[in-house]
Structures are given as C-alpha cells and as structure tokens.
PDB file of C-alpha atoms in Angstrom:
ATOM      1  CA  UNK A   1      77.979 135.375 -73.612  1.00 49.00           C
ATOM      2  CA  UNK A   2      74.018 135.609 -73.560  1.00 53.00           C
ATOM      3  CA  UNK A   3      72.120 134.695 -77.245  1.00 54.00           C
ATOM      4  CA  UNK A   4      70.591 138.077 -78.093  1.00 57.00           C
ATOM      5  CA  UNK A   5      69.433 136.492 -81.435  1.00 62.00           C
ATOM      6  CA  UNK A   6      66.016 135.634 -80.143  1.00 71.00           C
ATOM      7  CA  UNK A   7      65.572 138.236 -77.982  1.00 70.00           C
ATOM      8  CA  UNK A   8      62.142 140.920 -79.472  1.00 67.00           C
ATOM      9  CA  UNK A   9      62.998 144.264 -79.835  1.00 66.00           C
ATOM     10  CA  UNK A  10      60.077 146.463 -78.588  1.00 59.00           C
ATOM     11  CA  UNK A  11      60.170 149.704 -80.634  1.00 56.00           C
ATOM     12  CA  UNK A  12      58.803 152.850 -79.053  1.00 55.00           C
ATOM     13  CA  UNK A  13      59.026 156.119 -80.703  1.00 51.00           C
ATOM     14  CA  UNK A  14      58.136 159.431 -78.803  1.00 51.00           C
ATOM     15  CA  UNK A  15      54.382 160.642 -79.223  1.00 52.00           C
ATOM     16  CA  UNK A  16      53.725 162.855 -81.665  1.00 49.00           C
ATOM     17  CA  UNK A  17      50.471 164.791 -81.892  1.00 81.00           C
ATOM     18  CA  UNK A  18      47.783 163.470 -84.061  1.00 86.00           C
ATOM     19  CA  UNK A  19      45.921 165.951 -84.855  1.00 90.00           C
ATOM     20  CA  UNK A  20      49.122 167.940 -86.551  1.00 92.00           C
ATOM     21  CA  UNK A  21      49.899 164.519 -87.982  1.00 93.00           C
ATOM     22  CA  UNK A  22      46.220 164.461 -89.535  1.00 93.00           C
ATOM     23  CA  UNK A  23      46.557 168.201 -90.815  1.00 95.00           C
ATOM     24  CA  UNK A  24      49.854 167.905 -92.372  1.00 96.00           C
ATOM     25  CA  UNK A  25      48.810 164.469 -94.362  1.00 96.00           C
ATOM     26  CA  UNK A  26      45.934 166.043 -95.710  1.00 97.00           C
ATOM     27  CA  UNK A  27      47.481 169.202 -96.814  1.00 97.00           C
ATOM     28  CA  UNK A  28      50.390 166.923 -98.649  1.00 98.00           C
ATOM     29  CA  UNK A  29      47.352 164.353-100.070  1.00 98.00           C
ATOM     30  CA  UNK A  30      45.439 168.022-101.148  1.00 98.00           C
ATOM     31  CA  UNK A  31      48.768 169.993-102.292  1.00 98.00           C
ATOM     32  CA  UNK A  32      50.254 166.586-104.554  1.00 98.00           C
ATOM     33  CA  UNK A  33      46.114 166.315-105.510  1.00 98.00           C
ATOM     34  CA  UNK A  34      46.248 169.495-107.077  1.00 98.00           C
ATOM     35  CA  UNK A  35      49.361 169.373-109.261  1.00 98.00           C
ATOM     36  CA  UNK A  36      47.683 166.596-110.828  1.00 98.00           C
ATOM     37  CA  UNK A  37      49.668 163.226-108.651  1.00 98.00           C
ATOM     38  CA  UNK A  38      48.321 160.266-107.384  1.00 98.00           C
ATOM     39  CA  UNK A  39      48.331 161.183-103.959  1.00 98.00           C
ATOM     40  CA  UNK A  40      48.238 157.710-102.298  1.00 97.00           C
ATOM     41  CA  UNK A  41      50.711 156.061-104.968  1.00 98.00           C
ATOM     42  CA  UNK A  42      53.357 159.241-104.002  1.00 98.00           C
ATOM     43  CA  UNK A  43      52.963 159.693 -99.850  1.00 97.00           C
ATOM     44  CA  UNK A  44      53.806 155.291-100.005  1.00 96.00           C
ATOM     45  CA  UNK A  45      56.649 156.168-102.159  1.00 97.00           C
ATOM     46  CA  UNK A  46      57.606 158.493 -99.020  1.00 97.00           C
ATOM     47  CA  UNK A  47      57.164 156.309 -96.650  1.00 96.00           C
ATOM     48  CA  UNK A  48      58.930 153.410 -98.361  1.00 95.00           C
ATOM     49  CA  UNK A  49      62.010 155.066 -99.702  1.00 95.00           C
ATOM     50  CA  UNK A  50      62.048 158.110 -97.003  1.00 93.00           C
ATOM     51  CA  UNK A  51      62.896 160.177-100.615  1.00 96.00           C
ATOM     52  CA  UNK A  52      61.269 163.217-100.244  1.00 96.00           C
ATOM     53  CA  UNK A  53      61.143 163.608-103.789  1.00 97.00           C
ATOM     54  CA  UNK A  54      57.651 162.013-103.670  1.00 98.00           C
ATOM     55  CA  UNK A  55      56.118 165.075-102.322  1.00 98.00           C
ATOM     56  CA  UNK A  56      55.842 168.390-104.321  1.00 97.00           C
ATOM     57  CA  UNK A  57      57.292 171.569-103.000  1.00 97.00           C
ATOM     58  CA  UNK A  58      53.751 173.109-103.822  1.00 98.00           C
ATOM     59  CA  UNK A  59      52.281 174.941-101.138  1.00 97.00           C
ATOM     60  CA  UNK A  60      55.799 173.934 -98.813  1.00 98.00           C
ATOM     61  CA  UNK A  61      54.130 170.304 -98.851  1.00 98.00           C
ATOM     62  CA  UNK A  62      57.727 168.749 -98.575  1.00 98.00           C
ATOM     63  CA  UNK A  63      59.104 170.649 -96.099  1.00 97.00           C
ATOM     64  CA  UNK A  64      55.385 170.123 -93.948  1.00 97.00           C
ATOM     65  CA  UNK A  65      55.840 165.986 -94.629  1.00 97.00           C
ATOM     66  CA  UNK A  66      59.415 165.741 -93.740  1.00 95.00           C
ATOM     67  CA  UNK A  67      58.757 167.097 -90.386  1.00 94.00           C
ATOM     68  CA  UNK A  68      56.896 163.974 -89.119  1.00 94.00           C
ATOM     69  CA  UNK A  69      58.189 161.430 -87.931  1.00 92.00           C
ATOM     70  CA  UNK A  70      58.292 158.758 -90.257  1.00 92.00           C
ATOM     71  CA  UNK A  71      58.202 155.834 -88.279  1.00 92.00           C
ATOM     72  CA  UNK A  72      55.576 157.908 -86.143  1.00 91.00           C
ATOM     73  CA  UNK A  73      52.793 158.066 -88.953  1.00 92.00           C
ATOM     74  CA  UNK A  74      53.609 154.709 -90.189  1.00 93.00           C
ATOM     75  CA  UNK A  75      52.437 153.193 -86.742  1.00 92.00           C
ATOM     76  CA  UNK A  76      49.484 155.815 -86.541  1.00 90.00           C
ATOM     77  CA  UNK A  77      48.501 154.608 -89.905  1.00 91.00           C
ATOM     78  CA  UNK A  78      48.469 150.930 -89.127  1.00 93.00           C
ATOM     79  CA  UNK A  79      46.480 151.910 -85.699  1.00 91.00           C
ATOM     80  CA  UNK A  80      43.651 153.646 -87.505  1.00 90.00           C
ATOM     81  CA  UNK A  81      43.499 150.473 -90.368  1.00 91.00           C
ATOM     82  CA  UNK A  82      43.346 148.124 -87.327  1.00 94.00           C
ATOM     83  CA  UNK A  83      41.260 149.650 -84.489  1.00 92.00           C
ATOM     84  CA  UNK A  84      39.412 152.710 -86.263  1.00 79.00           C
ATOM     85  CA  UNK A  85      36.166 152.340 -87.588  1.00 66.00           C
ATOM     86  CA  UNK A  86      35.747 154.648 -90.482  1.00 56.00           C
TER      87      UNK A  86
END
C-alpha cells in the first residue's frame, strides 16, 4: 500500500475561451450594476457558494454566469491579478 497522503494533486480544467469569459462577466457586473447590486460583493458570493442566486435574472445574467465554468474563471481571475498589468 503506497502513502497517497502527500502526494500534490495537479488540477487542470479544460480551456475555456477568454474572451466569452470576459464578455459574459461584464454583462453580469453591468446587468447586477443596473438593478442597483454591488456587483463585486454578489459575482464573490457566486463564486464562493456556487448559489446562483447572487446573480439577477435581468437581462438572462444568471443563465449567461452559470454557463462558465466556475473553477475556469476562478483560475483566469487569479492569472490576470498575478501576471496582468492593468
């Protein structure tokens, strides 16, 4: 019996495009913007929780959100804090 309780885990997930990534977040950030939200404090209640009852219906926002892949943007995001310069 090998120890596997030391072993790393390297997590991959497939690619996802980042452009459509890009378009979609700022549609949700302008959609919750408009109906009057915090749009930072409720697309990191998303992303924490995975409860898509963070993001408004309003302009199909929800529906846009919940097709990327969570884990997906999550790395993206961290990318762009760490190696972008904005």
């Amino acid at each position: 019996m090998t120890d596997n309780s030391r072993s790393t885990i390297k997590f991959k997930v497939p690619g996802e495009d980042k452009d459509e990534m890009r378009s979609v977040l700022r549609s949700v950030f302008d959609a919750l913007t408009e109906k009057g939200y915090n749009p930072i404090n409720q697309i990191v209640g998303y992303l924490l929780t995975e409860d898509p009852t963070y993001i408004t219906n309003y302009n199909n926002a929800r529906s846009m959100i919940c097709k990327i892949d969570r884990d997906e943007l999550l790395q993206e995001l961290v990318r762009c804090y760490l190696f972008d310069k904005a």
